PDB file of N, CA and C in Angstrom:
ATOM      1  N   MET L  19      10.079 -24.735 -17.677  1.00 66.00           N
ATOM      2  CA  MET L  19       9.392 -23.981 -16.653  1.00 66.00           C
ATOM      3  C   MET L  19       9.591 -22.491 -16.908  1.00 66.00           C
ATOM      4  N   ILE L  20       8.524 -21.743 -16.778  1.00 66.00           N
ATOM      5  CA  ILE L  20       8.565 -20.300 -16.976  1.00 66.00           C
ATOM      6  C   ILE L  20       8.791 -19.634 -15.620  1.00 66.00           C
ATOM      7  N   PRO L  21       9.805 -18.772 -15.500  1.00 68.00           N
ATOM      8  CA  PRO L  21      10.050 -18.120 -14.212  1.00 68.00           C
ATOM      9  C   PRO L  21       8.938 -17.140 -13.859  1.00 68.00           C
ATOM     10  N   ARG L  22       8.696 -16.990 -12.561  1.00 68.00           N
ATOM     11  CA  ARG L  22       7.691 -16.032 -12.097  1.00 68.00           C
ATOM     12  C   ARG L  22       8.232 -14.617 -12.233  1.00 68.00           C
ATOM     13  N   ILE L  23       7.402 -13.733 -12.684  1.00 72.00           N
ATOM     14  CA  ILE L  23       7.768 -12.320 -12.787  1.00 72.00           C
ATOM     15  C   ILE L  23       7.121 -11.608 -11.609  1.00 72.00           C
ATOM     16  N   PRO L  24       7.901 -10.870 -10.819  1.00 87.00           N
ATOM     17  CA  PRO L  24       7.329 -10.163  -9.659  1.00 87.00           C
ATOM     18  C   PRO L  24       6.545  -8.931 -10.119  1.00 87.00           C
ATOM     19  N   ILE L  25       5.391  -9.182 -10.722  1.00 89.00           N
ATOM     20  CA  ILE L  25       4.628  -8.116 -11.379  1.00 89.00           C
ATOM     21  C   ILE L  25       4.218  -7.007 -10.419  1.00 89.00           C
ATOM     22  N   HIS L  26       3.913  -7.351  -9.146  1.00 89.00           N
ATOM     23  CA  HIS L  26       3.564  -6.301  -8.191  1.00 89.00           C
ATOM     24  C   HIS L  26       4.735  -5.334  -8.022  1.00 89.00           C
ATOM     25  N   CYS L  27       5.947  -5.873  -7.981  1.00 91.00           N
ATOM     26  CA  CYS L  27       7.146  -5.037  -7.838  1.00 91.00           C
ATOM     27  C   CYS L  27       7.358  -4.167  -9.072  1.00 91.00           C
ATOM     28  N   VAL L  28       7.183  -4.740 -10.226  1.00 93.00           N
ATOM     29  CA  VAL L  28       7.363  -3.997 -11.480  1.00 93.00           C
ATOM     30  C   VAL L  28       6.370  -2.831 -11.549  1.00 93.00           C
ATOM     31  N   ILE L  29       5.123  -3.097 -11.251  1.00 94.00           N
ATOM     32  CA  ILE L  29       4.097  -2.047 -11.326  1.00 94.00           C
ATOM     33  C   ILE L  29       4.334  -0.978 -10.265  1.00 94.00           C
ATOM     34  N   TRP L  30       4.681  -1.390  -9.032  1.00 93.00           N
ATOM     35  CA  TRP L  30       4.923  -0.418  -7.972  1.00 93.00           C
ATOM     36  C   TRP L  30       6.088   0.491  -8.352  1.00 93.00           C
ATOM     37  N   ARG L  31       7.183  -0.086  -8.851  1.00 94.00           N
ATOM     38  CA  ARG L  31       8.349   0.726  -9.229  1.00 94.00           C
ATOM     39  C   ARG L  31       8.014   1.681 -10.369  1.00 94.00           C
ATOM     40  N   TRP L  32       7.270   1.201 -11.366  1.00 94.00           N
ATOM     41  CA  TRP L  32       6.871   2.058 -12.489  1.00 94.00           C
ATOM     42  C   TRP L  32       6.029   3.225 -11.992  1.00 94.00           C
ATOM     43  N   HIS L  33       5.075   2.945 -11.105  1.00 95.00           N
ATOM     44  CA  HIS L  33       4.168   3.975 -10.592  1.00 95.00           C
ATOM     45  C   HIS L  33       4.883   4.961  -9.660  1.00 95.00           C
ATOM     46  N   ASN L  34       6.003   4.554  -9.086  1.00 95.00           N
ATOM     47  CA  ASN L  34       6.727   5.389  -8.132  1.00 95.00           C
ATOM     48  C   ASN L  34       8.083   5.852  -8.681  1.00 95.00           C
ATOM     49  N   ASN L  35       8.099   6.218  -9.955  1.00 95.00           N
ATOM     50  CA  ASN L  35       9.295   6.771 -10.616  1.00 95.00           C
ATOM     51  C   ASN L  35      10.506   5.852 -10.503  1.00 95.00           C
ATOM     52  N   TYR L  36      10.266   4.553 -10.583  1.00 94.00           N
ATOM     53  CA  TYR L  36      11.316   3.533 -10.569  1.00 94.00           C
ATOM     54  C   TYR L  36      12.143   3.530  -9.277  1.00 94.00           C
ATOM     55  N   SER L  37      11.500   3.934  -8.179  1.00 93.00           N
ATOM     56  CA  SER L  37      12.175   3.901  -6.873  1.00 93.00           C
ATOM     57  C   SER L  37      12.558   2.473  -6.519  1.00 93.00           C
ATOM     58  N   ALA L  38      13.662   2.328  -5.811  1.00 93.00           N
ATOM     59  CA  ALA L  38      14.103   1.002  -5.378  1.00 93.00           C
ATOM     60  C   ALA L  38      13.243   0.517  -4.212  1.00 93.00           C
ATOM     61  N   ILE L  39      13.046  -0.778  -4.158  1.00 92.00           N
ATOM     62  CA  ILE L  39      12.340  -1.392  -3.041  1.00 92.00           C
ATOM     63  C   ILE L  39      13.410  -1.815  -2.037  1.00 92.00           C
ATOM     64  N   PRO L  40      13.314  -1.362  -0.778  1.00 91.00           N
ATOM     65  CA  PRO L  40      14.340  -1.729   0.212  1.00 91.00           C
ATOM     66  C   PRO L  40      14.480  -3.249   0.338  1.00 91.00           C
ATOM     67  N   ASP L  41      15.685  -3.695   0.657  1.00 89.00           N
ATOM     68  CA  ASP L  41      15.973  -5.126   0.753  1.00 89.00           C
ATOM     69  C   ASP L  41      15.089  -5.859   1.756  1.00 89.00           C
ATOM     70  N   ASP L  42      14.702  -5.199   2.843  1.00 89.00           N
ATOM     71  CA  ASP L  42      13.905  -5.855   3.880  1.00 89.00           C
ATOM     72  C   ASP L  42      12.401  -5.658   3.683  1.00 89.00           C
ATOM     73  N   ALA L  43      11.982  -5.229   2.499  1.00 91.00           N
ATOM     74  CA  ALA L  43      10.577  -4.922   2.256  1.00 91.00           C
ATOM     75  C   ALA L  43      10.005  -5.761   1.111  1.00 91.00           C
ATOM     76  N   GLN L  44       8.684  -5.783   1.068  1.00 90.00           N
ATOM     77  CA  GLN L  44       7.946  -6.472   0.008  1.00 90.00           C
ATOM     78  C   GLN L  44       6.865  -5.532  -0.517  1.00 90.00           C
ATOM     79  N   VAL L  45       6.432  -5.762  -1.739  1.00 90.00           N
ATOM     80  CA  VAL L  45       5.297  -5.020  -2.269  1.00 90.00           C
ATOM     81  C   VAL L  45       4.055  -5.824  -1.932  1.00 90.00           C
ATOM     82  N   SER L  46       3.111  -5.167  -1.304  1.00 86.00           N
ATOM     83  CA  SER L  46       1.891  -5.809  -0.827  1.00 86.00           C
ATOM     84  C   SER L  46       0.677  -5.144  -1.460  1.00 86.00           C
ATOM     85  N   HIS L  47      -0.402  -5.910  -1.613  1.00 83.00           N
ATOM     86  CA  HIS L  47      -1.658  -5.314  -2.055  1.00 83.00           C
ATOM     87  C   HIS L  47      -2.567  -5.204  -0.849  1.00 83.00           C
ATOM     88  N   LEU L  48      -3.353  -4.129  -0.785  1.00 81.00           N
ATOM     89  CA  LEU L  48      -4.156  -3.838   0.393  1.00 81.00           C
ATOM     90  C   LEU L  48      -5.357  -4.759   0.551  1.00 81.00           C
ATOM     91  N   GLY L  49      -5.838  -5.360  -0.514  1.00 77.00           N
ATOM     92  CA  GLY L  49      -6.989  -6.241  -0.427  1.00 77.00           C
ATOM     93  C   GLY L  49      -6.601  -7.699  -0.491  1.00 77.00           C
ATOM     94  N   ASP L  50      -7.601  -8.565  -0.564  1.00 75.00           N
ATOM     95  CA  ASP L  50      -7.305  -9.995  -0.588  1.00 75.00           C
ATOM     96  C   ASP L  50      -7.277 -10.570  -1.998  1.00 75.00           C
ATOM     97  N   ASP L  51      -7.267  -9.705  -3.003  1.00 79.00           N
ATOM     98  CA  ASP L  51      -7.203 -10.151  -4.392  1.00 79.00           C
ATOM     99  C   ASP L  51      -5.738 -10.206  -4.831  1.00 79.00           C
ATOM    100  N   SER L  52      -5.182 -11.410  -4.876  1.00 78.00           N
ATOM    101  CA  SER L  52      -3.764 -11.537  -5.227  1.00 78.00           C
ATOM    102  C   SER L  52      -3.483 -11.157  -6.680  1.00 78.00           C
ATOM    103  N   TRP L  53      -4.519 -11.018  -7.478  1.00 83.00           N
ATOM    104  CA  TRP L  53      -4.359 -10.605  -8.876  1.00 83.00           C
ATOM    105  C   TRP L  53      -4.405  -9.083  -9.029  1.00 83.00           C
ATOM    106  N   CYS L  54      -4.552  -8.369  -7.923  1.00 81.00           N
ATOM    107  CA  CYS L  54      -4.641  -6.913  -7.959  1.00 81.00           C
ATOM    108  C   CYS L  54      -3.358  -6.308  -8.517  1.00 81.00           C
ATOM    109  N   VAL L  55      -3.486  -5.481  -9.522  1.00 85.00           N
ATOM    110  CA  VAL L  55      -2.335  -4.773 -10.090  1.00 85.00           C
ATOM    111  C   VAL L  55      -2.607  -3.273 -10.170  1.00 85.00           C
ATOM    112  N   THR L  56      -3.558  -2.783  -9.398  1.00 89.00           N
ATOM    113  CA  THR L  56      -3.874  -1.361  -9.360  1.00 89.00           C
ATOM    114  C   THR L  56      -2.794  -0.640  -8.568  1.00 89.00           C
ATOM    115  N   PRO L  57      -2.046   0.269  -9.191  1.00 90.00           N
ATOM    116  CA  PRO L  57      -0.920   0.911  -8.510  1.00 90.00           C
ATOM    117  C   PRO L  57      -1.281   1.548  -7.174  1.00 90.00           C
ATOM    118  N   GLY L  58      -2.448   2.145  -7.070  1.00 87.00           N
ATOM    119  CA  GLY L  58      -2.849   2.807  -5.828  1.00 87.00           C
ATOM    120  C   GLY L  58      -3.151   1.846  -4.689  1.00 87.00           C
ATOM    121  N   LEU L  59      -3.268   0.559  -4.980  1.00 88.00           N
ATOM    122  CA  LEU L  59      -3.545  -0.441  -3.951  1.00 88.00           C
ATOM    123  C   LEU L  59      -2.320  -1.283  -3.622  1.00 88.00           C
ATOM    124  N   LEU L  60      -1.164  -0.886  -4.138  1.00 91.00           N
ATOM    125  CA  LEU L  60       0.087  -1.580  -3.849  1.00 91.00           C
ATOM    126  C   LEU L  60       0.946  -0.698  -2.952  1.00 91.00           C
ATOM    127  N   ILE L  61       1.518  -1.291  -1.899  1.00 90.00           N
ATOM    128  CA  ILE L  61       2.372  -0.546  -0.984  1.00 90.00           C
ATOM    129  C   ILE L  61       3.624  -1.365  -0.677  1.00 90.00           C
ATOM    130  N   VAL L  62       4.645  -0.691  -0.186  1.00 93.00           N
ATOM    131  CA  VAL L  62       5.875  -1.359   0.236  1.00 93.00           C
ATOM    132  C   VAL L  62       5.874  -1.407   1.756  1.00 93.00           C
ATOM    133  N   GLU L  63       6.097  -2.605   2.301  1.00 90.00           N
ATOM    134  CA  GLU L  63       6.131  -2.766   3.747  1.00 90.00           C
ATOM    135  C   GLU L  63       6.963  -3.988   4.110  1.00 90.00           C
ATOM    136  N   GLU L  64       7.287  -4.135   5.393  1.00 90.00           N
ATOM    137  CA  GLU L  64       8.055  -5.291   5.854  1.00 90.00           C
ATOM    138  C   GLU L  64       7.266  -6.566   5.611  1.00 90.00           C
ATOM    139  N   GLY L  65       7.980  -7.667   5.396  1.00 87.00           N
ATOM    140  CA  GLY L  65       7.344  -8.943   5.106  1.00 87.00           C
ATOM    141  C   GLY L  65       6.393  -9.418   6.189  1.00 87.00           C
ATOM    142  N   ILE L  66       6.755  -9.258   7.455  1.00 88.00           N
ATOM    143  CA  ILE L  66       5.889  -9.712   8.544  1.00 88.00           C
ATOM    144  C   ILE L  66       4.588  -8.925   8.558  1.00 88.00           C
ATOM    145  N   TYR L  67       4.662  -7.643   8.267  1.00 85.00           N
ATOM    146  CA  TYR L  67       3.483  -6.784   8.209  1.00 85.00           C
ATOM    147  C   TYR L  67       2.608  -7.199   7.021  1.00 85.00           C
ATOM    148  N   ASN L  68       3.262  -7.505   5.911  1.00 83.00           N
ATOM    149  CA  ASN L  68       2.565  -7.959   4.712  1.00 83.00           C
ATOM    150  C   ASN L  68       1.797  -9.250   5.004  1.00 83.00           C
ATOM    151  N   ARG L  69       2.456 -10.216   5.620  1.00 84.00           N
ATOM    152  CA  ARG L  69       1.812 -11.506   5.913  1.00 84.00           C
ATOM    153  C   ARG L  69       0.702 -11.380   6.945  1.00 84.00           C
ATOM    154  N   SER L  70       0.795 -10.417   7.850  1.00 85.00           N
ATOM    155  CA  SER L  70      -0.259 -10.256   8.856  1.00 85.00           C
ATOM    156  C   SER L  70      -1.559  -9.773   8.228  1.00 85.00           C
ATOM    157  N   ARG L  71      -1.479  -9.158   7.046  1.00 83.00           N
ATOM    158  CA  ARG L  71      -2.706  -8.751   6.342  1.00 83.00           C
ATOM    159  C   ARG L  71      -3.554  -9.969   5.969  1.00 83.00           C
ATOM    160  N   THR L  72      -2.908 -11.099   5.746  1.00 81.00           N
ATOM    161  CA  THR L  72      -3.647 -12.320   5.420  1.00 81.00           C
ATOM    162  C   THR L  72      -4.620 -12.664   6.536  1.00 81.00           C
ATOM    163  N   ALA L  73      -4.157 -12.617   7.785  1.00 84.00           N
ATOM    164  CA  ALA L  73      -5.026 -12.909   8.926  1.00 84.00           C
ATOM    165  C   ALA L  73      -6.118 -11.856   9.050  1.00 84.00           C
ATOM    166  N   CYS L  74      -5.761 -10.622   8.850  1.00 86.00           N
ATOM    167  CA  CYS L  74      -6.730  -9.533   8.944  1.00 86.00           C
ATOM    168  C   CYS L  74      -7.885  -9.743   7.956  1.00 86.00           C
ATOM    169  N   LEU L  75      -7.547 -10.102   6.737  1.00 84.00           N
ATOM    170  CA  LEU L  75      -8.562 -10.323   5.716  1.00 84.00           C
ATOM    171  C   LEU L  75      -9.310 -11.630   5.944  1.00 84.00           C
ATOM    172  N   LYS L  76      -8.613 -12.673   6.401  1.00 86.00           N
ATOM    173  CA  LYS L  76      -9.243 -13.969   6.642  1.00 86.00           C
ATOM    174  C   LYS L  76     -10.295 -13.882   7.750  1.00 86.00           C
ATOM    175  N   TYR L  77      -9.979 -13.161   8.816  1.00 88.00           N
ATOM    176  CA  TYR L  77     -10.885 -13.069   9.961  1.00 88.00           C
ATOM    177  C   TYR L  77     -11.749 -11.809   9.941  1.00 88.00           C
ATOM    178  N   ASN L  78     -11.712 -11.075   8.833  1.00 87.00           N
ATOM    179  CA  ASN L  78     -12.552  -9.887   8.626  1.00 87.00           C
ATOM    180  C   ASN L  78     -12.339  -8.780   9.655  1.00 87.00           C
ATOM    181  N   TRP L  79     -11.116  -8.655  10.188  1.00 86.00           N
ATOM    182  CA  TRP L  79     -10.848  -7.577  11.128  1.00 86.00           C
ATOM    183  C   TRP L  79     -11.026  -6.217  10.476  1.00 86.00           C
ATOM    184  N   HIS L  80     -10.841  -6.157   9.165  1.00 83.00           N
ATOM    185  CA  HIS L  80     -10.961  -4.875   8.466  1.00 83.00           C
ATOM    186  C   HIS L  80     -12.404  -4.384   8.386  1.00 83.00           C
ATOM    187  N   THR L  81     -13.371  -5.240   8.754  1.00 86.00           N
ATOM    188  CA  THR L  81     -14.783  -4.826   8.747  1.00 86.00           C
ATOM    189  C   THR L  81     -15.350  -4.676  10.151  1.00 86.00           C
ATOM    190  N   GLU L  82     -14.571  -5.040  11.176  1.00 86.00           N
ATOM    191  CA  GLU L  82     -15.043  -4.967  12.558  1.00 86.00           C
ATOM    192  C   GLU L  82     -14.585  -3.666  13.213  1.00 86.00           C
ATOM    193  N   TYR L  83     -15.374  -3.216  14.168  1.00 86.00           N
ATOM    194  CA  TYR L  83     -15.033  -2.000  14.899  1.00 86.00           C
ATOM    195  C   TYR L  83     -14.847  -2.312  16.377  1.00 86.00           C
ATOM    196  N   ARG L  84     -13.901  -1.627  16.983  1.00 82.00           N
ATOM    197  CA  ARG L  84     -13.744  -1.683  18.433  1.00 82.00           C
ATOM    198  C   ARG L  84     -14.666  -0.629  19.009  1.00 82.00           C
ATOM    199  N   SER L  85     -14.506  -0.309  20.282  1.00 78.00           N
ATOM    200  CA  SER L  85     -15.351   0.725  20.885  1.00 78.00           C
ATOM    201  C   SER L  85     -15.240   2.021  20.088  1.00 78.00           C
ATOM    202  N   GLY L  86     -16.351   2.630  19.887  1.00 76.00           N
ATOM    203  CA  GLY L  86     -16.372   3.864  19.102  1.00 76.00           C
ATOM    204  C   GLY L  86     -16.303   3.568  17.622  1.00 76.00           C
ATOM    205  N   ASN L  87     -15.580   4.382  16.900  1.00 81.00           N
ATOM    206  CA  ASN L  87     -15.476   4.258  15.444  1.00 81.00           C
ATOM    207  C   ASN L  87     -14.102   3.778  15.004  1.00 81.00           C
ATOM    208  N   VAL L  88     -13.430   2.972  15.824  1.00 82.00           N
ATOM    209  CA  VAL L  88     -12.075   2.520  15.527  1.00 82.00           C
ATOM    210  C   VAL L  88     -12.122   1.146  14.858  1.00 82.00           C
ATOM    211  N   VAL L  89     -11.607   1.059  13.639  1.00 84.00           N
ATOM    212  CA  VAL L  89     -11.588  -0.208  12.916  1.00 84.00           C
ATOM    213  C   VAL L  89     -10.598  -1.149  13.598  1.00 84.00           C
ATOM    214  N   ARG L  90     -10.941  -2.430  13.708  1.00 85.00           N
ATOM    215  CA  ARG L  90     -10.085  -3.408  14.374  1.00 85.00           C
ATOM    216  C   ARG L  90      -8.787  -3.681  13.607  1.00 85.00           C
ATOM    217  N   CYS L  91      -8.788  -3.469  12.305  1.00 84.00           N
ATOM    218  CA  CYS L  91      -7.596  -3.689  11.471  1.00 84.00           C
ATOM    219  C   CYS L  91      -6.447  -2.822  11.985  1.00 84.00           C
ATOM    220  N   PRO L  92      -5.295  -3.435  12.312  1.00 84.00           N
ATOM    221  CA  PRO L  92      -4.172  -2.666  12.857  1.00 84.00           C
ATOM    222  C   PRO L  92      -3.272  -2.034  11.801  1.00 84.00           C
ATOM    223  N   HIS L  93      -3.567  -2.236  10.536  1.00 84.00           N
ATOM    224  CA  HIS L  93      -2.675  -1.786   9.464  1.00 84.00           C
ATOM    225  C   HIS L  93      -2.932  -0.343   9.054  1.00 84.00           C
ATOM    226  N   ASP L  94      -1.889   0.287   8.579  1.00 83.00           N
ATOM    227  CA  ASP L  94      -1.999   1.640   8.056  1.00 83.00           C
ATOM    228  C   ASP L  94      -1.288   1.682   6.719  1.00 83.00           C
ATOM    229  N   PRO L  95      -1.998   1.824   5.624  1.00 83.00           N
ATOM    230  CA  PRO L  95      -3.442   1.992   5.519  1.00 83.00           C
ATOM    231  C   PRO L  95      -4.170   0.695   5.805  1.00 83.00           C
ATOM    232  N   VAL L  96      -5.452   0.818   6.185  1.00 81.00           N
ATOM    233  CA  VAL L  96      -6.234  -0.345   6.552  1.00 81.00           C
ATOM    234  C   VAL L  96      -6.474  -1.244   5.341  1.00 81.00           C
ATOM    235  N   CYS L  97      -6.688  -2.515   5.618  1.00 82.00           N
ATOM    236  CA  CYS L  97      -6.968  -3.499   4.562  1.00 82.00           C
ATOM    237  C   CYS L  97      -8.344  -3.222   3.957  1.00 82.00           C
ATOM    238  N   SER L  98      -8.575  -3.724   2.775  1.00 78.00           N
ATOM    239  CA  SER L  98      -9.863  -3.538   2.127  1.00 78.00           C
ATOM    240  C   SER L  98     -10.232  -4.797   1.358  1.00 78.00           C
ATOM    241  N   ASP L  99     -11.495  -4.902   0.986  1.00 68.00           N
ATOM    242  CA  ASP L  99     -11.969  -6.062   0.209  1.00 68.00           C
ATOM    243  C   ASP L  99     -11.520  -5.965  -1.219  1.00 68.00           C
TER     244      ASP L  99
END
């Protein structure tokens, strides 16, 4: 069996001068493409926040607007396709 390499973590650290990822954080991609390795679309955030992006993308909250011009997506930065 070949071990999984946390490629999102490797790329994020390389792009951010090899900064450490806090113990309570995960590297997340802003879109729903799990193969995304674009450094500008990878962020470090808490695991619960990371997992909530799944629901946001699944239910298309990132494309819906509330009253006015406010996107329904609660994330900062907002999720994208």
